[in-house]
Short mmCIF file of C-alpha atoms in Angstrom, two decimals:
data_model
loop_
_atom_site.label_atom_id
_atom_site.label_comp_id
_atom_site.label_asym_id
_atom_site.label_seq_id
_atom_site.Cartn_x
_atom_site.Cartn_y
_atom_site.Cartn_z
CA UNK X 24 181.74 22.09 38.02
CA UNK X 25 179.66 24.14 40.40
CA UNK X 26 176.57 22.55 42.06
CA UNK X 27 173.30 24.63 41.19
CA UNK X 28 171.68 25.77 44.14
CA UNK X 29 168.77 23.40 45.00
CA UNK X 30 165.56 25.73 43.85
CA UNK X 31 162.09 23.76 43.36
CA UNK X 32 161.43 24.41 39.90
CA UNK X 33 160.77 22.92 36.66
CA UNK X 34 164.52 21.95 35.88
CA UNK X 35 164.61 19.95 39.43
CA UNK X 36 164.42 16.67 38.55
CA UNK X 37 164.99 15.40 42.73
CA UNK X 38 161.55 17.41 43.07
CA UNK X 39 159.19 16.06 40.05
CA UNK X 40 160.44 12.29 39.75
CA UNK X 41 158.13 10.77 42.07
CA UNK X 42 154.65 11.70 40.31
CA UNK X 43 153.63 13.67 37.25
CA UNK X 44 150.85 16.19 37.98
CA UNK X 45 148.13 17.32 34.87
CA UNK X 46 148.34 13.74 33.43
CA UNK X 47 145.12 12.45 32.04
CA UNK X 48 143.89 10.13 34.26
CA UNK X 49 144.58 6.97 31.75
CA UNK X 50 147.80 7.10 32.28
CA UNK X 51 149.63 6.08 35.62
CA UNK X 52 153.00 6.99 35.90
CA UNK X 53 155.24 4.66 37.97
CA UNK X 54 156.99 6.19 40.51
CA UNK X 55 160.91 5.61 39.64
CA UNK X 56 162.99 5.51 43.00
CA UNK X 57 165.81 8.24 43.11
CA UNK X 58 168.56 9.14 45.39
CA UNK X 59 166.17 11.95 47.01
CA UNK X 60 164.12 9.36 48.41
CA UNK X 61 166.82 8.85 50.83
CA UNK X 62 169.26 11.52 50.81
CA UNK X 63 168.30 14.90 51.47
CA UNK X 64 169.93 18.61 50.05
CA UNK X 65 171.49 16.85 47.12
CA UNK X 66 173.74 19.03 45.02
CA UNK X 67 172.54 19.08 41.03
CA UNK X 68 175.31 20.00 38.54
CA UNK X 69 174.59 21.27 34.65
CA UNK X 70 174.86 18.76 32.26
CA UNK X 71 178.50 18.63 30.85
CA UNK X 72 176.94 17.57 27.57
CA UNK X 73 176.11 21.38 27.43
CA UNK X 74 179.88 22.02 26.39
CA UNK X 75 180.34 18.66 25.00
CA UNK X 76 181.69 19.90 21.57
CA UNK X 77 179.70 16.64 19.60
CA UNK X 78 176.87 17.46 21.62
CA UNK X 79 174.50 20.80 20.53
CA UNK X 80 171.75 20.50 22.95
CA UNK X 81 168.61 22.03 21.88
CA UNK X 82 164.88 22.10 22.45
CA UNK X 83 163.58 18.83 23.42
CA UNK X 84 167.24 17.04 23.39
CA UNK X 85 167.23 16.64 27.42
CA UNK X 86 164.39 14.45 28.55
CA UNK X 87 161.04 16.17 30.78
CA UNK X 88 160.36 14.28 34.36
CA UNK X 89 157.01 14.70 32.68
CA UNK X 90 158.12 12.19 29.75
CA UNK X 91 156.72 8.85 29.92
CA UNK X 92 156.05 5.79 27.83
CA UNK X 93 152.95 3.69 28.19
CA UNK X 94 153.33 0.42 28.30
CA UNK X 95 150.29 -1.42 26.55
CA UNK X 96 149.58 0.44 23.21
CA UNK X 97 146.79 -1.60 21.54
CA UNK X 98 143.17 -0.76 22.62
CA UNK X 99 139.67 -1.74 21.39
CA UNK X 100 137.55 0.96 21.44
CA UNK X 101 134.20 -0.66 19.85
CA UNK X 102 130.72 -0.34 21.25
CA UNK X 103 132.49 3.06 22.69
CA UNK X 104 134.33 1.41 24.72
CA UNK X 105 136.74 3.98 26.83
CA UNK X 106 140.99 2.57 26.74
CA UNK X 107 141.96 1.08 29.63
CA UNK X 108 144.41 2.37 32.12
CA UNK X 109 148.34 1.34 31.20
CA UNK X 110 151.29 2.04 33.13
CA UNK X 111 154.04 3.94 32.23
CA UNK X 112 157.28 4.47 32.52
CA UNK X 113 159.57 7.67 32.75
CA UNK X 114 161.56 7.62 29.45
CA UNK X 115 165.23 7.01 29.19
CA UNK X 116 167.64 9.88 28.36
CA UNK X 117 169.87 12.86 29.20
CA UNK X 118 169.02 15.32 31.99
CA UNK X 119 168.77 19.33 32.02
CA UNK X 120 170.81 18.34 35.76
CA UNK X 121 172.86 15.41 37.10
CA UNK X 122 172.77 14.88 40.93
CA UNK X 123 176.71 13.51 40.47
CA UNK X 124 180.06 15.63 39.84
CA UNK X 125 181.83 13.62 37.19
CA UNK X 126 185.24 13.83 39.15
CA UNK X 127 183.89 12.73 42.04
CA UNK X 128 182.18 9.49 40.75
CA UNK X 129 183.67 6.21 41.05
CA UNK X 130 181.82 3.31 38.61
CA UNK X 131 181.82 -0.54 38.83
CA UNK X 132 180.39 -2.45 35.85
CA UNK X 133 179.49 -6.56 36.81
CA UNK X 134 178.65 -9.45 34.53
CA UNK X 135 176.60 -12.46 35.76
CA UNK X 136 175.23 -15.56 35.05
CA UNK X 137 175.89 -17.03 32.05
CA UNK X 138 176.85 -15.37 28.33
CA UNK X 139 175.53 -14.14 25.97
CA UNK X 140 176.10 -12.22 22.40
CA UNK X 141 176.11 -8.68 23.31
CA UNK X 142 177.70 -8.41 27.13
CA UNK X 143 181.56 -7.29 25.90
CA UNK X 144 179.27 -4.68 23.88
CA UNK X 145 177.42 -3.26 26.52
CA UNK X 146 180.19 -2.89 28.64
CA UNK X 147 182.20 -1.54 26.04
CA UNK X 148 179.98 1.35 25.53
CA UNK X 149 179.47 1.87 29.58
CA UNK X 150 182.64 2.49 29.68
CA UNK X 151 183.05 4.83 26.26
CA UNK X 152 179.75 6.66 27.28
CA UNK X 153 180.71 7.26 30.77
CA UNK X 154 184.30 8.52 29.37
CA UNK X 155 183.21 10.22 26.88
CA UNK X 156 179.71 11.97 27.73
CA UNK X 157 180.26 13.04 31.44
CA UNK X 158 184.00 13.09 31.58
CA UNK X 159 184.10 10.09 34.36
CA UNK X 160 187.68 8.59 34.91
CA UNK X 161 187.47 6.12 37.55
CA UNK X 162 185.42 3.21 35.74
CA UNK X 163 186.62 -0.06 37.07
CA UNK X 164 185.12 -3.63 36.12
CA UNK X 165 184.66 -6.03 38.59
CA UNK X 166 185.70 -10.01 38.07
CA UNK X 167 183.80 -12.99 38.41
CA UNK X 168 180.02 -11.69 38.94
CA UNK X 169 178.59 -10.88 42.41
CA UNK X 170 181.73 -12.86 44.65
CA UNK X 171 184.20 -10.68 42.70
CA UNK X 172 182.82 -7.54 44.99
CA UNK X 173 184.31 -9.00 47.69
CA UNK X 174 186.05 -12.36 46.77
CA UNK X 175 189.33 -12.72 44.58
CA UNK X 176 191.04 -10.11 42.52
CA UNK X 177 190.61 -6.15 42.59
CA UNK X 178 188.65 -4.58 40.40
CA UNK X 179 190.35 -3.88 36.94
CA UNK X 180 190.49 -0.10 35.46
CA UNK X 181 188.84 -0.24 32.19
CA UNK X 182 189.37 3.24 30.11
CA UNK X 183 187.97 3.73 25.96
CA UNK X 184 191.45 2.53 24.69
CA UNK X 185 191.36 -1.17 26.67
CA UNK X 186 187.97 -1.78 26.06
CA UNK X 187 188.30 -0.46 22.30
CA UNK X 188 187.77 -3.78 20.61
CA UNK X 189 185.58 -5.47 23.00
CA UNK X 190 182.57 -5.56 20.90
CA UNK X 191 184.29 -7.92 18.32
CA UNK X 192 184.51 -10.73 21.28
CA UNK X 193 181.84 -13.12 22.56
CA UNK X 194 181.54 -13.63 26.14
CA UNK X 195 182.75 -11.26 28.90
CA UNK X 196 186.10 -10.20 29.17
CA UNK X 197 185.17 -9.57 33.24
CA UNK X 198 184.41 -12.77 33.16
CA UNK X 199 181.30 -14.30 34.92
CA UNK X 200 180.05 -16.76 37.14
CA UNK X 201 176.43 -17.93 38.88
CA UNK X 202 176.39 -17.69 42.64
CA UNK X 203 178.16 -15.88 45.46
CA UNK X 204 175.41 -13.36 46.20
CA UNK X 205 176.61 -12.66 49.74
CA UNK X 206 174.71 -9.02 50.59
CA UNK X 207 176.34 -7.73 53.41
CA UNK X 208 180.01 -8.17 52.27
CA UNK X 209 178.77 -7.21 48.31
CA UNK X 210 177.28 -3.49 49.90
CA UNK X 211 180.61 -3.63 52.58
CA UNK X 212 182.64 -3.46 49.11
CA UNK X 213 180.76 -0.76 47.36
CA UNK X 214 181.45 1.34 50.51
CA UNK X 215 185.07 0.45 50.82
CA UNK X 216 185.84 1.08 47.47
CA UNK X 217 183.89 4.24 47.28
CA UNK X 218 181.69 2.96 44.16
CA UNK X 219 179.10 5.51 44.16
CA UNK X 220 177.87 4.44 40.92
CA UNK X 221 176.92 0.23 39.81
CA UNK X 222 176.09 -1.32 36.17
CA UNK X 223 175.06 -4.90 36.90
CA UNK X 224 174.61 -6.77 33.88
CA UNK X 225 172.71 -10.04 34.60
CA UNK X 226 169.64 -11.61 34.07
CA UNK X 227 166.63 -12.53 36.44
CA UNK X 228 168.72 -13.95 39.17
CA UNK X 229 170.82 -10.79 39.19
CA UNK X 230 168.44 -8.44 38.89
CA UNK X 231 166.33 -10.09 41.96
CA UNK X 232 170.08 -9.79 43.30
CA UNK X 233 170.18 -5.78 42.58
CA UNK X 234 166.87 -5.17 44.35
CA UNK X 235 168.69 -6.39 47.52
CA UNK X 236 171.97 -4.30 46.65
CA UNK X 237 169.32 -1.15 45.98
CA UNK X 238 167.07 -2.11 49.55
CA UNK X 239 170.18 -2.09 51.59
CA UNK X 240 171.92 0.68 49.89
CA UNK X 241 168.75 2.90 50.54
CA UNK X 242 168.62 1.46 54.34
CA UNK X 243 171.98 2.96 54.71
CA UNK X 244 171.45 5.92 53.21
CA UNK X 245 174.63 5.81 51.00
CA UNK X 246 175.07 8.31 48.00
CA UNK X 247 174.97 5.01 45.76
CA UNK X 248 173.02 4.50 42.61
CA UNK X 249 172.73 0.96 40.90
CA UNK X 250 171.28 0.02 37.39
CA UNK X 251 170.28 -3.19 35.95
CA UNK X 252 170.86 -3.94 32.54
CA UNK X 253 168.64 -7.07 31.82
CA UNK X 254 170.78 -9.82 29.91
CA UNK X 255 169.03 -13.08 28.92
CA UNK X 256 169.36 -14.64 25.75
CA UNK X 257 166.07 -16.66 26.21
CA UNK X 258 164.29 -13.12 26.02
CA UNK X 259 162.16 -14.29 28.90
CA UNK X 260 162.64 -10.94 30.94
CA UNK X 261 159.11 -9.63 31.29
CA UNK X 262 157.81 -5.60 30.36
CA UNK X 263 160.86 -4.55 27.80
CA UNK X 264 160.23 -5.83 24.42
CA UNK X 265 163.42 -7.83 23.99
CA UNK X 266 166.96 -8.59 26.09
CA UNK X 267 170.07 -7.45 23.96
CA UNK X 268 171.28 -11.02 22.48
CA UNK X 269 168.21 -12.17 21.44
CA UNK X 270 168.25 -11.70 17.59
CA UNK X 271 171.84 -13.10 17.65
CA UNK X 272 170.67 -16.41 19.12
CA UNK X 273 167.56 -16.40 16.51
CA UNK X 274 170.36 -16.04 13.59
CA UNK X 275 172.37 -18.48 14.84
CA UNK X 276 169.68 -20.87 15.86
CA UNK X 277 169.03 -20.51 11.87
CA UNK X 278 172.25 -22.03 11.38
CA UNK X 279 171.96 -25.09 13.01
CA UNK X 280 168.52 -25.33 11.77
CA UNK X 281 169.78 -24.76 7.98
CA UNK X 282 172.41 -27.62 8.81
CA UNK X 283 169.73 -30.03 10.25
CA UNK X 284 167.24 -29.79 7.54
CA UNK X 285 170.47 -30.71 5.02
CA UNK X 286 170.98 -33.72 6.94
CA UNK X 287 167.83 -34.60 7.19
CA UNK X 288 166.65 -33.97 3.41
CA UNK X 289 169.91 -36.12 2.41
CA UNK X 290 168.82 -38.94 4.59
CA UNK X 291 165.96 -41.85 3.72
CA UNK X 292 163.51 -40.95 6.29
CA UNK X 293 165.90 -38.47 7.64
CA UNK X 294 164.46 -36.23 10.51
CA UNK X 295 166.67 -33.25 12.14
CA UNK X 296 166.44 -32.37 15.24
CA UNK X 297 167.38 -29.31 16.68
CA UNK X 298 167.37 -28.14 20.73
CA UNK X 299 167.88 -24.36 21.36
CA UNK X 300 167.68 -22.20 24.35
CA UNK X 301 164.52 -21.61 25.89
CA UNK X 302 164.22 -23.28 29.75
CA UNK X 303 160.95 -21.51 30.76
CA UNK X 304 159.95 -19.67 27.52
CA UNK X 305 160.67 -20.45 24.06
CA UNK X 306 160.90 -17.24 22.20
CA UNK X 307 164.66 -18.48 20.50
CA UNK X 308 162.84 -21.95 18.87
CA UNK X 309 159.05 -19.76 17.96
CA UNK X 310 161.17 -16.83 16.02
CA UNK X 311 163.80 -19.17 14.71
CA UNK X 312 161.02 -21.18 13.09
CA UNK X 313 159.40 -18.36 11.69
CA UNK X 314 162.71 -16.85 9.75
CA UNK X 315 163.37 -20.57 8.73
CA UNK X 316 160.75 -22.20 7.06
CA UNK X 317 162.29 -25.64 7.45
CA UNK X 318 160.68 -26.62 10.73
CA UNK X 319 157.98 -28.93 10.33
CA UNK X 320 157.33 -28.95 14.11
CA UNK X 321 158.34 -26.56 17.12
CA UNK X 322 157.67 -27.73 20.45
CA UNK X 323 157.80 -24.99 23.18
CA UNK X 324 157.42 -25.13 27.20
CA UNK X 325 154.69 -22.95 26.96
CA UNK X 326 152.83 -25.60 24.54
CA UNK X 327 152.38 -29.29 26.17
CA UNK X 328 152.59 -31.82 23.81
CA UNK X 329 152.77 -35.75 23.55
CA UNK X 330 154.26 -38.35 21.57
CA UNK X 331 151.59 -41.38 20.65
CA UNK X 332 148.14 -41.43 20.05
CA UNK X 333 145.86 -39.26 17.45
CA UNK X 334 147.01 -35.81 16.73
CA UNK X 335 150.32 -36.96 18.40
CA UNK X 336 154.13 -36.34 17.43
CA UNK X 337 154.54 -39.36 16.19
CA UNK X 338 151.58 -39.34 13.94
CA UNK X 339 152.38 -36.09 12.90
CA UNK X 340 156.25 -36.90 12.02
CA UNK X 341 154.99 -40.00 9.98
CA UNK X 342 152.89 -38.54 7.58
CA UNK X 343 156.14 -35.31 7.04
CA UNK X 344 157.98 -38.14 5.89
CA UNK X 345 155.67 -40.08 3.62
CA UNK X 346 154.68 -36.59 2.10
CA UNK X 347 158.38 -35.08 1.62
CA UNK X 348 160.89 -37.94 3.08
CA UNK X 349 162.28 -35.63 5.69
CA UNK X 350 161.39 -33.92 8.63
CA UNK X 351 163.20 -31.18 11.12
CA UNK X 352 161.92 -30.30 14.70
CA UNK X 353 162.56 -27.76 17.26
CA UNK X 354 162.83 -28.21 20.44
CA UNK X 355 163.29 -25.80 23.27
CA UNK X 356 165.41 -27.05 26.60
CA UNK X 357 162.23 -26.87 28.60
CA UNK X 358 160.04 -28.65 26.63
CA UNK X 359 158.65 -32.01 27.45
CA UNK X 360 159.95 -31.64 31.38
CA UNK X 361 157.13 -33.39 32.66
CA UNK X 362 157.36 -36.27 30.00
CA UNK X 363 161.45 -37.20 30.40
CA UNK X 364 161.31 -40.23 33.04
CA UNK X 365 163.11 -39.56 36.46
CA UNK X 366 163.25 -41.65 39.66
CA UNK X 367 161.36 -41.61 42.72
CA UNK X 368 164.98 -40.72 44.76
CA UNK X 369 166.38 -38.54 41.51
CA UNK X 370 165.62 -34.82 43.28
CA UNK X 371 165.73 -31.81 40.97
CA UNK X 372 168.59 -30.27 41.54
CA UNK X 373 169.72 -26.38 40.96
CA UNK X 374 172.51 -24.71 40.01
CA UNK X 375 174.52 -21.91 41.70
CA UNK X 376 171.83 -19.32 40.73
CA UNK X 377 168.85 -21.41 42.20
CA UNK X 378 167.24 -22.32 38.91
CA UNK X 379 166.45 -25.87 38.52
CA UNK X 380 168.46 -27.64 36.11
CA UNK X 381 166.22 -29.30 33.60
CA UNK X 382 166.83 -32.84 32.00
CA UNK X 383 168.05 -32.79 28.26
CA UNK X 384 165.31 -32.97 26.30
CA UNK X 385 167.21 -33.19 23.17
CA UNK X 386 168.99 -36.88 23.55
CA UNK X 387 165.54 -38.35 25.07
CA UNK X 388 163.73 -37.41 22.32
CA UNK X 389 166.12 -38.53 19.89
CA UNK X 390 165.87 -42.10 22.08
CA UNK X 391 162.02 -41.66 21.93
CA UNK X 392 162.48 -41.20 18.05
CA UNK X 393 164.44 -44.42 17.60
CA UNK X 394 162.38 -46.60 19.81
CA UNK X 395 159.09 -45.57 18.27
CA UNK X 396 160.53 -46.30 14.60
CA UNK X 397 161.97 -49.73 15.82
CA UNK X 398 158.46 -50.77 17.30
CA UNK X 399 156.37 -49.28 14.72
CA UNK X 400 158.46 -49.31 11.39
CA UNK X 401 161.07 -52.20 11.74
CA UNK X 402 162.92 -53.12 8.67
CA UNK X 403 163.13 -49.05 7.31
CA UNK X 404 165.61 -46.82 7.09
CA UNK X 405 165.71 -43.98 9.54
CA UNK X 406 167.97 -41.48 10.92
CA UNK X 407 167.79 -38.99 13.04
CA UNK X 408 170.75 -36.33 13.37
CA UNK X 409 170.95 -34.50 16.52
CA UNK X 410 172.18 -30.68 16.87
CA UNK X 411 172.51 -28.75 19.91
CA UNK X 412 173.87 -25.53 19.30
CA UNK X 413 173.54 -23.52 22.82
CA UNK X 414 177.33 -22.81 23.71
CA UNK X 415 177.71 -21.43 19.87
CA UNK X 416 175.34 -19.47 20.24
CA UNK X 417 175.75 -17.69 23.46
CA UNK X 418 179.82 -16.99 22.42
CA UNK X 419 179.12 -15.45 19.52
CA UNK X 420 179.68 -11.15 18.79
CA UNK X 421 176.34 -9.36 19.11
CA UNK X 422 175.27 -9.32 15.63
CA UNK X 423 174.28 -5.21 14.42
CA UNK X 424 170.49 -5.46 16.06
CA UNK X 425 171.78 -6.42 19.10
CA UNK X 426 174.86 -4.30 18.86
CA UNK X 427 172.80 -1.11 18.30
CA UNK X 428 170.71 -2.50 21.08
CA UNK X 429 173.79 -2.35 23.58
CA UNK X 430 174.51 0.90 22.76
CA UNK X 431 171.40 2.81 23.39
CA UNK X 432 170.64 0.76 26.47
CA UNK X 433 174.33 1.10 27.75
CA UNK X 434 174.08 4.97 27.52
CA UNK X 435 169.96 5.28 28.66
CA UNK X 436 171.25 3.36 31.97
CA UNK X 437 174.52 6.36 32.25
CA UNK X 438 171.90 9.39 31.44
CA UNK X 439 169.61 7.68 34.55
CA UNK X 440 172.50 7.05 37.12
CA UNK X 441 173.62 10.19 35.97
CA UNK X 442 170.59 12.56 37.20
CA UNK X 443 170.19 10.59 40.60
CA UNK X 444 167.69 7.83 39.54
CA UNK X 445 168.47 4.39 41.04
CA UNK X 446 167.20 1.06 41.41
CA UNK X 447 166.09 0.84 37.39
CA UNK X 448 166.35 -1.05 34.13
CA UNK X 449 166.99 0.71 31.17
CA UNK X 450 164.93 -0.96 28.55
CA UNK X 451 163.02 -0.67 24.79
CA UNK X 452 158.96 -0.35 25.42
CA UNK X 453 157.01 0.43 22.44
CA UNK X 454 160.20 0.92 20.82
CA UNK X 455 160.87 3.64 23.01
CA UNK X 456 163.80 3.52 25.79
CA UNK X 457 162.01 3.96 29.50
CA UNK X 458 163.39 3.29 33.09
CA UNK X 459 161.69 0.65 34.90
CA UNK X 460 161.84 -0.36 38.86
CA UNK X 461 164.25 -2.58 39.22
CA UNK X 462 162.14 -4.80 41.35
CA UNK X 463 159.49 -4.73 38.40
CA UNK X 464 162.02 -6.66 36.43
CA UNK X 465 163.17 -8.70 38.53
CA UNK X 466 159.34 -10.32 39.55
CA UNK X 467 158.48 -10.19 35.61
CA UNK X 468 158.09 -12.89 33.48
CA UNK X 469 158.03 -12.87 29.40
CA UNK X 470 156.48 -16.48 28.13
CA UNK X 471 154.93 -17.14 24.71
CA UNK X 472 151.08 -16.55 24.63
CA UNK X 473 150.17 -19.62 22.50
CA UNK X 474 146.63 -18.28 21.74
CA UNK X 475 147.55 -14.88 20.11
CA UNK X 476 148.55 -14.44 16.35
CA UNK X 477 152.48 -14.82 16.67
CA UNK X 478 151.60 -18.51 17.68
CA UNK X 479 149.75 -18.88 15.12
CA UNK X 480 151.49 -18.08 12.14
CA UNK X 481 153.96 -20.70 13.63
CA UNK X 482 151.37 -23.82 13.55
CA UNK X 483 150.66 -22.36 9.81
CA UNK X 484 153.82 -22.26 8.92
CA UNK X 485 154.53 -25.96 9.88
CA UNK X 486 151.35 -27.24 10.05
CA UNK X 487 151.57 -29.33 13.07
CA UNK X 488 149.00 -30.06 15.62
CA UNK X 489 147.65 -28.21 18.03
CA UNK X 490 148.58 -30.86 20.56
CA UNK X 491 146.55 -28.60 23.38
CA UNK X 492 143.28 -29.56 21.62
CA UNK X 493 144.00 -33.19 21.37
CA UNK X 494 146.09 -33.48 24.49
CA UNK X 495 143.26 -36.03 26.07
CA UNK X 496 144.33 -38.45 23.86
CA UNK X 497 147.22 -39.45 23.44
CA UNK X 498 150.20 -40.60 26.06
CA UNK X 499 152.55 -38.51 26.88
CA UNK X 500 155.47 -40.80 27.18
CA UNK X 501 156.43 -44.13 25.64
CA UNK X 502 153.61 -46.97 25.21
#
């Protein structure tokens, strides 16, 4: 394929990514790095979809530098009020041009961190897309998350026909790990192994991770594009709408919910209880409770609450028994941190990653369940059954959301490598696929806002407490 000559002009994408002129001034565009910010008199090839035979591009099929996706969509506009200014982002799709000749390029695909429904999937269709779409035939994945750049076995060749049934399979067939983020020798790899193009699939860790990988990259001035995918089954990656995973977990989060409230239903004074995923947000336990409608109560990082007193858990729980004999309650992993006793010399530790590792909430409050029954209703019958269902859930197959979902984003983050754009996430916004800055994702957070409506169809739902109102008074631990 013959490079086009580099001509300013409306179909040179290395010359109109960084703004967007005639744009009314409500919208901002932000600037998406590309490989012209550092490398100068970059060839630009035709787009080999133009001959792909299951490809007949026409009129608005390859995506305008002038494309973009706002970001906030809702505005009040009473008492004439004007809408505010929103970001947004360039959206996600083929190019007219490609700054990269598909013979030449050389891919590496990474898992890291820990699993999650949906990861075989996406790199499943990396692998098909970049095969199939642009003709690439040097795709290799690399083992063992970051260290495997540079640490332990060479990278594997993956083609369409190894990776054919990968989307049937939980986990990663890469394999993962947490850790080894060593920049010097993970960039020393890329060079010696000629990777000019690199998928990492991770979630906030890695993508803070892939802003380093993109910074020294760019320092260098290598012909090297990178790409975050976000994973993170929690959903707490901040400006996409969702993480590819999540409506897995939420369906099988129904499961063990389904399973506790039959426990708990057959049981005198039966409660279930039920811990899911969710260390700094709890977006798994809020939309699991709303599909379910056997949670009495769901208790959420992003929602304090405490055990004793008026307007308490405890208080709460009692009367869900005397009115229906049974009880179930949700709790996500980062709940009740503050509340789960730990000694003056215990230090919170962290994992490989750098996140702190939280005490189980689930077995305390099962012990806090017990004691306050034995103190305050000696002599009748209780149970509580405990389920914990986070390593089921994060092994499972991407269910056909998500699947769907690791598809589109698998081939939006090939179309952006593809025409020269690097240092991105490929994500849904508005429902809409856009490329972010990297470094925008990584410094994002998604939590549940417990005053808007999605909060509270949950409390109406289940009808418990708002234990923010009556958090002065009651104790927070056990009395």
């Amino acid at each position: 394929m013959d490079p086009i000559p580099t001509t300013p002009g409306e179909d040179n994408p290395s010359h109109l990514h960084p703004t967007t002129p005639s744009t009314p001034s409500t919208i901002t565009p932000v600037p998406l790095p590309h490989l012209s910010d550092h490398l100068s008199n970059l060839a630009y090839y035709p787009n080999p979809l133009d001959s792909n035979p299951n490809y007949h591009p026409s009129d608005g099929f390859y995506i305008s530098p002038h494309d973009v996706i706002q970001s906030h969509i809702l505005h009040d506009l009473s008492a004439g009020a004007a809408a505010a200014a929103s970001p947004a982002y360039h959206r996600a799709g083929p190019r007219r041009q490609i700054h990269f000749q598909p013979s030449e390029v050389v891919a590496a695909i990474v898992t890291c961190g820990g699993l999650c429904p949906g990861l075989n999937t996406v790199i499943r269709e990396l692998v098909v897309g970049l095969w199939e779409l642009y003709g690439v035939r040097r795709i290799y994945g690399v083992t063992a998350g970051y260290r495997g750049f540079y640490d332990g076995e060479a990278p594997v060749k993956l083609d369409p026909k190894m990776v054919n049934d990968w989307h049937k399979k939980g986990g990663t067939s890469l394999v993962t790990s947490r850790g080894g983020f060593d920049l010097g020798r993970i960039v020393d790899a890329i060079v010696d192994r000629e990777f000019n193009q690199i998928y990492v699939i991770g979630g906030d860790g890695t993508m803070r991770g892939a802003v380093k990988i993109f910074n020294e990259i760019r320092r260098r001035k290598l012909h090297v594009s990178i790409t975050g995918i976000p994973k993170t089954v929690d959903n707490d990656i901040g400006v996409i709408d969702r993480s590819f995973g999540f409506h897995t977990a939420v369906e099988m989060a129904q499961q063990a919910i389904n399973a506790a409230h039959v426990e708990a239903e057959s049981a005198v004074n039966g409660i279930g209880l039920v811990k899911l995923m969710g260390r700094s947000t709890g977006h798994i336990a809020l939309y699991a409770t709303l599909s379910s409608r056997d949670v009495d109560c769901c208790l959420i990082p992003e929602d304090p609450f405490y055990l004793y007193g008026e307007g308490g858990l405890f208080e709460f729980l009692y009367k869900c028994l005397k009115q229906n004999g049974h009880a179930v309650i949700v709790v996500a992993e980062g709940a009740g941190q503050d509340m789960i006793p730990r000694s003056p010399a215990q230090k919170v530790e962290r994992d490989e990653s750098g996140n702190p590792v939280f005490l189980d909430v689930g077995p305390w409050l099962k012990s806090e369940l017990k004691s306050w029954w034995d103190r305050d209703h000696a002599g009748e019958l209780f149970t509580v059954k405990y389920i914990d269902p986070t390593y089921m859930i994060r092994a499972v197959p991407a269910n056909a959301t998500d699947s769907l979902y690791c598809t589109l984003v698998a081939h939006s983050a090939i179309h952006g490598v593809m025409a020269g754009y690097t240092g991105f996430v490929s994500g849904p916004i508005n429902g809409n696929y856009a490329y972010i800055p990297v470094q925008e994702v990584a410094e994002a957070k998604s939590v549940v806002n417990t005053k808007d409506h999605t909060w509270a169809w949950v409390r109406s739902v289940t009808s418990q407490p708002d234990f923010g109102k009556n958090s002065g008074r009651g104790s927070f631990g056990s009395v």
